[in-house]
XYZ file of C-alpha atoms in Angstrom:
566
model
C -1.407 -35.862 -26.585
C 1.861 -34.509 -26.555
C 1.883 -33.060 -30.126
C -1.609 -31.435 -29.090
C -0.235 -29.638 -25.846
C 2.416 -28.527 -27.993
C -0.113 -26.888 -30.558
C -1.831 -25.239 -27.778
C 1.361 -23.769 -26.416
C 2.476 -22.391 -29.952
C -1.500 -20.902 -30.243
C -1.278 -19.323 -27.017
C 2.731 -17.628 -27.763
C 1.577 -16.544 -30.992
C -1.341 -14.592 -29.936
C 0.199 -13.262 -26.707
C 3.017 -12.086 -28.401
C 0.528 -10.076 -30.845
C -1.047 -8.626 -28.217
C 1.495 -8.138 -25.225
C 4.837 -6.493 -27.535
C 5.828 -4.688 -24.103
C 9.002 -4.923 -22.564
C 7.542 -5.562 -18.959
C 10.726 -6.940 -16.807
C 11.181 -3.620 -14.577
C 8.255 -3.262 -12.917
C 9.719 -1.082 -10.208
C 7.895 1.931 -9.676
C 7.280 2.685 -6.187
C 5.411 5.503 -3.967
C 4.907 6.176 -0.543
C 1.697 6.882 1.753
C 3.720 9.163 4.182
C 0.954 11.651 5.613
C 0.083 10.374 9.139
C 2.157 8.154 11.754
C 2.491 5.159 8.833
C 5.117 5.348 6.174
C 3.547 2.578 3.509
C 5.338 1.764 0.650
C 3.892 0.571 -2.497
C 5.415 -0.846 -5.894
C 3.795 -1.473 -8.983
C 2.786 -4.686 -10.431
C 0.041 -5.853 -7.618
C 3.033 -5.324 -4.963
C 2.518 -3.798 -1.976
C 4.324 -2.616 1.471
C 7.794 -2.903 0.522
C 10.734 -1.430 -2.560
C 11.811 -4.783 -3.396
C 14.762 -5.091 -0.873
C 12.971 -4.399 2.130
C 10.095 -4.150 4.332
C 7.968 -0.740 4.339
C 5.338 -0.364 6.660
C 6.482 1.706 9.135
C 4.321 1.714 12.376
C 4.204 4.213 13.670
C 6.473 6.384 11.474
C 8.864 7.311 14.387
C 11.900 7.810 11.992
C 13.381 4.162 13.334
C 13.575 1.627 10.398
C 11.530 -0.727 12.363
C 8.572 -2.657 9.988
C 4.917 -4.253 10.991
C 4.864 -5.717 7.239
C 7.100 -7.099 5.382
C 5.820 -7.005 1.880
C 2.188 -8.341 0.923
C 0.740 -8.482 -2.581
C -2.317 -9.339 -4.995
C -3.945 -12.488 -5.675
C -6.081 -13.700 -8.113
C -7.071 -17.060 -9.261
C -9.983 -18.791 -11.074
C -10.616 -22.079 -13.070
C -12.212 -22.625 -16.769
C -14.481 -25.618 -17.131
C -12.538 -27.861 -17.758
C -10.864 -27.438 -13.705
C -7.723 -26.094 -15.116
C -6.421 -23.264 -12.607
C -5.690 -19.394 -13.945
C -3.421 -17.743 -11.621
C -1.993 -13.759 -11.123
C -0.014 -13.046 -8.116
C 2.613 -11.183 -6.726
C 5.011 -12.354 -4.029
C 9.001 -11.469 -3.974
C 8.948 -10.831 -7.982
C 10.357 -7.367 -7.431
C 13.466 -8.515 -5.248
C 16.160 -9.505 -7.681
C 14.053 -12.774 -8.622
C 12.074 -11.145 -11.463
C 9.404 -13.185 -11.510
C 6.154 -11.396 -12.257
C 2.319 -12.317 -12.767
C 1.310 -8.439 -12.927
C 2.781 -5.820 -15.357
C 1.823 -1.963 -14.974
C -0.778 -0.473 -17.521
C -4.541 -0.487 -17.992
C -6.126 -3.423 -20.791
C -8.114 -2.326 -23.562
C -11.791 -3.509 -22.657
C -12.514 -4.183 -26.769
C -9.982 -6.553 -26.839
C -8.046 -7.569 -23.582
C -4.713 -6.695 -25.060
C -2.411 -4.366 -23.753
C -1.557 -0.868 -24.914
C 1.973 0.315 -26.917
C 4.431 0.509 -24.305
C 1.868 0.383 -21.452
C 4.826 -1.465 -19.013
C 7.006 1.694 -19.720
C 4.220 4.569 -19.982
C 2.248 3.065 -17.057
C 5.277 2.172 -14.563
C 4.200 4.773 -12.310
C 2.010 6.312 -9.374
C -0.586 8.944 -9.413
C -0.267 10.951 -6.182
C -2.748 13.817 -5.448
C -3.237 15.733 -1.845
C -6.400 16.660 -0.224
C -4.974 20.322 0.097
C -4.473 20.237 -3.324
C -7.750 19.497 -4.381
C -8.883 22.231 -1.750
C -7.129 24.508 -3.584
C -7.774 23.379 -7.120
C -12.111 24.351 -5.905
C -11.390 27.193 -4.696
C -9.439 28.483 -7.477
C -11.865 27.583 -9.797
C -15.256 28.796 -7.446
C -13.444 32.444 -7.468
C -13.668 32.979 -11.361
C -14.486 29.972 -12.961
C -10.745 30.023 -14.327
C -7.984 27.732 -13.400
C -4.852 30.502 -12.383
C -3.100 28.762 -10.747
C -3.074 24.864 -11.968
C -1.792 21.852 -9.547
C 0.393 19.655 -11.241
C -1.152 16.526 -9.624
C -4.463 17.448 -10.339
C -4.017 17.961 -14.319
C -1.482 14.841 -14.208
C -4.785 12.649 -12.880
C -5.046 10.306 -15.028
C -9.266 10.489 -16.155
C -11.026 9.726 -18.906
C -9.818 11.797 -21.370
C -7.597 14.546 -19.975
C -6.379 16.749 -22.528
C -3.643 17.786 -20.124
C -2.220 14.296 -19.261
C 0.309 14.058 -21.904
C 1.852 17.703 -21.247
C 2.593 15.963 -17.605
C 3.842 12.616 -18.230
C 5.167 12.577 -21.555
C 2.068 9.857 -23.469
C -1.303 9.940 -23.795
C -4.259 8.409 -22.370
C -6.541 5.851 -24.549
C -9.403 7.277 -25.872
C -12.264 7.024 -23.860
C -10.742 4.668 -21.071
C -12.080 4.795 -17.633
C -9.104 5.089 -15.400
C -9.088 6.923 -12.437
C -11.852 8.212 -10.739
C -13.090 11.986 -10.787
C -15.892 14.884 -9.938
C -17.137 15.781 -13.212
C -18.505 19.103 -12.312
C -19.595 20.490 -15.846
C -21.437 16.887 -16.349
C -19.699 16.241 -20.065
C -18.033 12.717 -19.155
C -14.968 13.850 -19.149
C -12.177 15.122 -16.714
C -11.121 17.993 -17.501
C -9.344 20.129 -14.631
C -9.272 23.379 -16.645
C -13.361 22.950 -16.401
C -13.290 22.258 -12.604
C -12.929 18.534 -12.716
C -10.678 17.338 -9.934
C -10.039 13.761 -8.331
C -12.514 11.624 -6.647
C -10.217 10.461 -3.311
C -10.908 10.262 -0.373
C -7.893 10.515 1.794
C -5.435 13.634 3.140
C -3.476 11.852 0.252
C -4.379 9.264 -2.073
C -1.955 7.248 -4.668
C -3.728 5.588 -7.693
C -2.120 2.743 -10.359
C -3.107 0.263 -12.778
C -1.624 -3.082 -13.844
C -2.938 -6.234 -15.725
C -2.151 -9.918 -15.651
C -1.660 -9.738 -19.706
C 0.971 -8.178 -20.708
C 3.281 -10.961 -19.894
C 4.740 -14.609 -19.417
C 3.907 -15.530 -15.622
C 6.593 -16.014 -13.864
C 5.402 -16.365 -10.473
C 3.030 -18.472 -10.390
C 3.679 -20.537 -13.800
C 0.131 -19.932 -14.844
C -1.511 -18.874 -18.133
C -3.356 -15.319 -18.145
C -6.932 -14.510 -16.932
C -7.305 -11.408 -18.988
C -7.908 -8.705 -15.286
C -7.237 -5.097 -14.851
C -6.596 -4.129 -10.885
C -7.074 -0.217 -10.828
C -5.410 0.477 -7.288
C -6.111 2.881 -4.516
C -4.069 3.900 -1.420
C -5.259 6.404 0.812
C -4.550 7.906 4.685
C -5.935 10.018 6.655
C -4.358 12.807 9.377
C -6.370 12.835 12.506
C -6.543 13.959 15.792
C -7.881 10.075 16.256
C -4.733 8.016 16.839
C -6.303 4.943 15.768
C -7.136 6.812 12.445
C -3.779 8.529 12.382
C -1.916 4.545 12.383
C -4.451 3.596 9.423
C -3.979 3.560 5.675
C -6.600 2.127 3.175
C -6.722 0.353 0.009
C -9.300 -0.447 -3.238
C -8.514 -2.452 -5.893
C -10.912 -2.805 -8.869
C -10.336 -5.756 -10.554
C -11.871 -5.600 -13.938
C -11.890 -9.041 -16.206
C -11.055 -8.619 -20.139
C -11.203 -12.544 -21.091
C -13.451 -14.568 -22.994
C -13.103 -17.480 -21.458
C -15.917 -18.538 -18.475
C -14.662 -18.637 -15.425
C -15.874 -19.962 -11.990
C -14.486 -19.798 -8.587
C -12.995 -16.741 -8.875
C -10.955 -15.154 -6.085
C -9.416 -11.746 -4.794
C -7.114 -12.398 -2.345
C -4.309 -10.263 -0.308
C -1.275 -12.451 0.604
C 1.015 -11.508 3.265
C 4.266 -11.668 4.851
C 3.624 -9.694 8.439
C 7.254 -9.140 10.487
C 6.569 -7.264 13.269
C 10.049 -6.490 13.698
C 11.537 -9.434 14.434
C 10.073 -12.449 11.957
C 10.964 -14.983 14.508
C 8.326 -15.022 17.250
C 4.955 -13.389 15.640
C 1.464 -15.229 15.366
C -1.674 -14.258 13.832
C -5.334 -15.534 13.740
C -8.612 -14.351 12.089
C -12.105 -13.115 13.194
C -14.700 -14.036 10.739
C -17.170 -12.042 12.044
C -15.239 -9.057 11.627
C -13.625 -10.173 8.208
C -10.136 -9.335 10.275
C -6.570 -10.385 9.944
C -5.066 -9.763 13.167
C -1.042 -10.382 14.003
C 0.339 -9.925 17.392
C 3.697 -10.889 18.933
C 4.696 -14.342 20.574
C 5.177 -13.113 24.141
C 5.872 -9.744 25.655
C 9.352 -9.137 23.961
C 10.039 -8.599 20.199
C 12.464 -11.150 19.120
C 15.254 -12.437 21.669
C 15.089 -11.730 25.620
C 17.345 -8.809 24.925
C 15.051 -7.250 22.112
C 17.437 -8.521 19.158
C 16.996 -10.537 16.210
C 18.151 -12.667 13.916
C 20.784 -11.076 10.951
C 20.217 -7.655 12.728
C 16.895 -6.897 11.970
C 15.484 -3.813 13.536
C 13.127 -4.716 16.930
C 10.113 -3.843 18.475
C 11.443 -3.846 21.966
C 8.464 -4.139 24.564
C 6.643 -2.147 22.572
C 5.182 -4.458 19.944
C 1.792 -3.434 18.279
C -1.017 -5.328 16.995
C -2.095 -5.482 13.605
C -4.885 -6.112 12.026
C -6.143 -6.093 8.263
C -10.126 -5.847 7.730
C -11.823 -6.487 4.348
C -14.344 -3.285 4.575
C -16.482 -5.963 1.712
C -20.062 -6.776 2.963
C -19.608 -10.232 1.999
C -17.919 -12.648 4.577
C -14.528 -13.358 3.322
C -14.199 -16.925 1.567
C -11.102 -18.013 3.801
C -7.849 -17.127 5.444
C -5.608 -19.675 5.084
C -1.361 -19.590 5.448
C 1.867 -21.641 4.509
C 5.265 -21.924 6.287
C 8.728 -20.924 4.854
C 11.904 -20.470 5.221
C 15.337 -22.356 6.183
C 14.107 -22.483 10.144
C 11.176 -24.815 9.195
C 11.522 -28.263 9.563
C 7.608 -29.237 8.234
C 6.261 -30.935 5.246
C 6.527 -29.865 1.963
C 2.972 -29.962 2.212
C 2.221 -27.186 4.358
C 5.030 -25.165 2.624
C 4.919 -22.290 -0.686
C 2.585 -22.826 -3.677
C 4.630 -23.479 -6.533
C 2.358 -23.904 -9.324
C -1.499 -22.240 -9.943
C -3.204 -25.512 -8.887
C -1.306 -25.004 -5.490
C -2.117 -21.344 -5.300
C -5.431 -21.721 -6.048
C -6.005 -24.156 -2.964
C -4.352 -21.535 -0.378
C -7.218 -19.011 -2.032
C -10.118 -21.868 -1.076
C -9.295 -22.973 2.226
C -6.965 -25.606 1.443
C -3.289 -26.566 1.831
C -1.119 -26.951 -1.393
C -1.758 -30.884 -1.441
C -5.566 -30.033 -1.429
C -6.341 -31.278 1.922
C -8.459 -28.693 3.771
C -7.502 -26.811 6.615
C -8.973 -28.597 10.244
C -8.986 -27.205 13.265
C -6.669 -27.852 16.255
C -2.961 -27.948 16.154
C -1.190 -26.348 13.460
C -4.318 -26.936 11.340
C -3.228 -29.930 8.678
C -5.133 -33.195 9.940
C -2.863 -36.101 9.277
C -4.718 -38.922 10.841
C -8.334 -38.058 8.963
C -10.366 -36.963 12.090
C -10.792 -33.086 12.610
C -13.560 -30.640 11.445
C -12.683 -28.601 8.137
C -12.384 -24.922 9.047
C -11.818 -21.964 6.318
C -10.462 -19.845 8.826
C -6.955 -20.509 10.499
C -6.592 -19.963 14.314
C -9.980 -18.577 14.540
C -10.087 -18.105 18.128
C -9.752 -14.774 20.178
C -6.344 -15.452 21.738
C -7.179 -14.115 25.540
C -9.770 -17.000 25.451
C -6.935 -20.247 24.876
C -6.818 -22.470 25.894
C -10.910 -22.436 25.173
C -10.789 -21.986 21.221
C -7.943 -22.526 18.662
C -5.348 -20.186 18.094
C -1.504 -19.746 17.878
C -1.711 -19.156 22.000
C -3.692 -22.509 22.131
C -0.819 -24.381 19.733
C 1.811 -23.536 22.094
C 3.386 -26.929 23.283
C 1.392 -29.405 20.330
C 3.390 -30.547 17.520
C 2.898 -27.250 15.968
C 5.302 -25.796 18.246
C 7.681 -28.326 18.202
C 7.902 -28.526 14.212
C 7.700 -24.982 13.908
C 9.629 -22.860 15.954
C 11.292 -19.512 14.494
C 9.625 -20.661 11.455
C 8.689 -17.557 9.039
C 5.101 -17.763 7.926
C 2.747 -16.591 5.005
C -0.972 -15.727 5.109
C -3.660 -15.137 2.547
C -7.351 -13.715 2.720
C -9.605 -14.355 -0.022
C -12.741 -12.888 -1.399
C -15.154 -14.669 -3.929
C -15.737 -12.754 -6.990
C -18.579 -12.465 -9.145
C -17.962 -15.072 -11.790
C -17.607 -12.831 -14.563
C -18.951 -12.093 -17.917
C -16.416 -9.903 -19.812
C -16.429 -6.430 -18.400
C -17.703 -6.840 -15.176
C -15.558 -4.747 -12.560
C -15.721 -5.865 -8.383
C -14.216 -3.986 -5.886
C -12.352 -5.350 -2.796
C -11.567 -2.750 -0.163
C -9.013 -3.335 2.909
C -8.135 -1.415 6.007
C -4.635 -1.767 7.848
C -4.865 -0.503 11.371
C -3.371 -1.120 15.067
C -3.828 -1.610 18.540
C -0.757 -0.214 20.038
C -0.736 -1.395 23.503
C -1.668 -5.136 23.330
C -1.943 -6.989 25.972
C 1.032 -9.764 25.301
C 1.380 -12.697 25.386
C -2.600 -13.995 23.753
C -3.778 -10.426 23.695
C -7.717 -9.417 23.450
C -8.516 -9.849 19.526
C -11.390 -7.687 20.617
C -9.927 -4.408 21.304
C -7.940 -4.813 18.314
C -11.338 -5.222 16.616
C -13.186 -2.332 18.180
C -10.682 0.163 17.043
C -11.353 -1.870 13.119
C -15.127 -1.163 13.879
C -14.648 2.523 14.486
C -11.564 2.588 11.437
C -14.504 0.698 8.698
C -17.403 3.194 10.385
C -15.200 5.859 9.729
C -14.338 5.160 5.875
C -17.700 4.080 5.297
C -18.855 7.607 5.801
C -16.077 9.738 4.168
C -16.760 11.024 0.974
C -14.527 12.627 -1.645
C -16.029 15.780 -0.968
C -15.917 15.606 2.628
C -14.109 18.435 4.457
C -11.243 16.972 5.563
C -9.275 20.691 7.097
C -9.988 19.968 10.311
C -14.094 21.392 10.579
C -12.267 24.646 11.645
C -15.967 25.601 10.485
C -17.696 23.395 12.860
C -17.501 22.380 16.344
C -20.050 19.468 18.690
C -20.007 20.479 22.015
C -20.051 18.734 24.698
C -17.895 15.931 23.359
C -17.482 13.960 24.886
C -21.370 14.206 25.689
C -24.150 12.679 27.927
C -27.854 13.902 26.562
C -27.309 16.977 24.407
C -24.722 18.233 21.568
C -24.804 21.135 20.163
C -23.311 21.630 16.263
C -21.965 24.890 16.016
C -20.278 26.910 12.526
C -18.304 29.487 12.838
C -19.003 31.005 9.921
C -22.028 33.073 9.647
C -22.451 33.097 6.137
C -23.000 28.818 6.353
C -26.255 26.819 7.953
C -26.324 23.593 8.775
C -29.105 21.838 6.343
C -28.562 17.756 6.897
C -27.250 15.993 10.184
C -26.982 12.266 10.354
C -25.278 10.015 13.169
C -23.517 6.636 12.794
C -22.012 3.652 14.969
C -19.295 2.600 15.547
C -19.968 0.301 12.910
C -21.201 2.144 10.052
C -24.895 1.243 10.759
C -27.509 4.847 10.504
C -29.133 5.817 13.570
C -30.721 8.597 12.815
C -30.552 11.707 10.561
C -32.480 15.373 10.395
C -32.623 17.375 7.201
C -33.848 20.802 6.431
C -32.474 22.363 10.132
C -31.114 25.111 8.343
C -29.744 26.540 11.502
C -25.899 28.462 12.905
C -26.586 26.475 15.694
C -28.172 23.232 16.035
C -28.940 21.162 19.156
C -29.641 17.358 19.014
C -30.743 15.073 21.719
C -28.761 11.495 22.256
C -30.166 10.929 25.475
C -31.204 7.611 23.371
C -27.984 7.063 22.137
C -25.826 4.220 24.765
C -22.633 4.797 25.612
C -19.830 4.770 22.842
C -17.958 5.856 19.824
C -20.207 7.604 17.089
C -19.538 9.632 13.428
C -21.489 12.342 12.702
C -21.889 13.567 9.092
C -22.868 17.288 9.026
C -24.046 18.705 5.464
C -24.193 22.820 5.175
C -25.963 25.077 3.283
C -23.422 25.130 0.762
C -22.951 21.442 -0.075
C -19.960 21.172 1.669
C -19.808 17.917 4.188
C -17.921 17.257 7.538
C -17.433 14.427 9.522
C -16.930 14.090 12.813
C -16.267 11.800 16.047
C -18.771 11.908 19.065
C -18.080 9.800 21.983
C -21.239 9.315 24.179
C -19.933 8.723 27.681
C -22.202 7.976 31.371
C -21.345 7.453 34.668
């Protein structure tokens, strides 16, 4: 057996090292989402929210060097038939440790191999502006000539730009689908010089790519699946502060191996400080496929608003965050571990070490493969509680009725755990693959910045993730994002009546169509081809809508309509 394990090893070095021959240990690219109130950091590699030192979600982006996040990063793990556990994730690789499960660079879909020097080429972001874009059109609308090129825009890395290399030095694969574009002349191919320009959605959007095969894994101590994760990050700026203290995030994971694989899972992992790491808690609401993190009691951290080793505070002004898979599907589980020097707990309930272990946290279990229960701290040791795949599911402002961190306080929990650091991942099933098929998982980070500590309403916090998901749902990339200087709804807020108005007489408006708060249609009208049209909501009950407005010229608008009553 031993001799065999040994051939298998050898089989597996020889061909990785015929297909990886990438030097892919510096993996430490990193951009910033920076153009509302959040300052998110990003790094390459499937790492996101921090540079490697330390933590880089700033909310709001106040200029203080308090964090919400610490660092969070990519999961992915599946098993063959014969049980044995793939894993690709990314934890702390980037901080000193160099241990990596992701490497930067697209695969090549023939073969699953990696391109020449893809962890050197591809150890970079793709930024690109709304306002850029804006300009890029109307450059090209005036003529049909591109005067006055955007660097960003013929640096976007499509299918086949014959601009790319003059940008960034290398050239793109032939024929590769990489980042997404408009194709306006129809030929396949993005080509800004023709009028081509991104497909983004956001006042700025950052696009990478990185692969689980390029490498040894040295996270997780697992053998390759063969994926591709093609990354988006995107914000909007708003008038709407709940928008304006968002970002989003796609990742389309594409799989490249041979091999059949079942149970496969997408999962984000992780490690929420607001401010002070001591004294935060967290839950999930499964009808909402939400995250949601909010502080201990009223005060960040100690009595006097410090913390432990000096790290910056929230004060008694500590927000609540939530993360919301904008997927259809219900998400498979949210599950978490415990670590750090403060916890005195089982080994058990502690950090995955190997892809067996990692898998479990991605299925509902802890790393020993018992499942998750419900009540206490959420590890049964005495055999008697009711599996759950959702840790502290419970809306904390109704403890001590349901289970959550509020409704812990005092069990052993509490008493095992206290000023212990913890971890959490939320997982998606996948598709089980075939080779080539490509699932997207999309997130939303957001924030309710007045909670109501200690055991705040998990509902607010979820409204303003209703109207955040309605709100992306309905964006488009060539939505006008400048404001609608063009268009105005008046009353709003309104009661019976709105009127649309343009204020540009050569436009008409030719398709209106309201949404929810949630994303769901309520009604649309085509063909009004009017300056001015007037709708009646007297139907409509009172709340938060979206109202897409299409003119004459193609261009498209969203906006916000609150219906309020007495």
């Amino acid at each position: 057996m031993q001799k065999l394990i040994a051939v298998l090893l050898i089989s597996f070095f020889l061909q990785f090292s015929a297909t990886a021959q990438n030097d892919c240990t510096g993996n430490s690219a990193y951009a910033e989402l920076d153009v509302n109130n959040v300052r998110a950091g990003v790094l390459q590699a499937g790492s996101l929210w921090w540079d490697g030192q330390d933590g880089k979600y700033h909310l709001p982006d106040d200029g203080s060097e308090v964090t919400a996040i610490f660092a969070g990063g990519v999961w992915v793990t599946a098993m063959l038939t014969d049980s044995t556990v793939r894993s690709a994730v990314s934890t702390y690789g980037h901080g000193g440790a160099n241990r990596y499960d992701f490497f930067p660079g697209p695969l090549d879909p023939a073969t699953g191999g990696v391109f020449t020097d893809g962890c050197t080429n591809w150890n970079k972001h793709f930024t690109v502006y709304h306002s850029e874009k804006e300009t890029h059109i109307s450059d090209f609308n005036a003529d049909g000539v591109i005067d006055n090129p955007q660097a960003n825009i013929y640096g976007w890395p499509g299918k086949n730009n014959p601009h790319f290399s003059e940008q960034h030095g290398f050239g793109l694969p032939e024929d590769l689908e990489l980042a997404p574009f408009v194709d306006t002349d129809g030929d396949g191919d993005y080509n800004p010089a023709a009028g081509d320009y991104p497909d983004t959605k956001g006042h700025q959007t950052v696009w990478w790519v990185f692969n689980d095969a390029a490498d040894i894994h040295t996270q997780s101590n697992g053998f390759p699946l063969g994926v591709e994760v093609q990354a988006t990050a995107y914000a909007f700026q708003s008038f709407d502060e709940d928008i304006n203290h968002a970002t989003f995030y796609d990742f389309e994971m594409g799989y490249y191996g041979n091999e059949p694989l079942s149970d496969l899972s997408f999962g984000l992992w992780t490690d929420v400080d607001l401010g002070c790491f001591t004294d935060d808690y967290f839950g999930f609401d499964s009808l909402r496929n939400t995250a949601f993190y909010y502080n201990e009691d009223v005060t960040d951290g100690y009595s006097d608003s410090t913390c432990l080793y000096g790290i910056p505070s929230y004060g008694n002004q500590v927000p609540m965050l939530g993360i919301r898979c904008l997927n259809e599907e219900p998400v498979q589980s949210f599950t978490y571990y415990h670590q750090g020097t403060l916890c005195d707990i089982s080994a058990t309930v502690q950090a995955p070490a190997v892809s067996k272990e990692y898998h479990n946290y991605m299925n509902g279990m802890w790393r020993d493969g018992n499942p998750f229960t419900i009540g206490d701290h959420g590890y049964d040791y005495f055999g008697d509680s009711t599996a759950t795949n959702y840790a502290f599911h419970s809306n904390p402002a109704t403890s001590p009725m349901g289970w959550s961190m509020c409704s812990a306080a005092g069990s052993f929990y509490t008493l095992t755990n206290s000023g212990c650091s913890h971890r959490t991942v939320m997982s998606s099933e996948a598709e089980n693959p075939q080779n080539g098929t490509k699932t997207t998982f999309s997130y939303a980070v957001f924030a309710d910045l007045n909670p109501s500590l200690p055991c705040p309403d998990s509902d607010v916090l979820g409204g303003i993730g209703d109207k955040i998901a309605a709100f992306d749902c309905v964006i488009s990339s060539t939505t006008d994002l400048s404001g609608a200087a063009e268009i105005s709804i008046s009353p709003n807020p309104a009661q019976s009546e709105v009127l649309i108005s343009l204020n540009n007489s050569d436009l008409s408006v030719a398709e209106v169509t309201f949404f929810d708060a949630a994303g769901k249609l309520i009604f649309s009208k085509e063909n009004a081809n009017q300056f001015n049209a007037a709708f009646d909501i007297s139907h409509l009950a009172t709340g938060v809508y979206f109202v897409k407005i299409i003119t004459n010229d193609g261009g498209e608008t969203t906006e916000k309509l609150i219906v309020q009553r007495e």
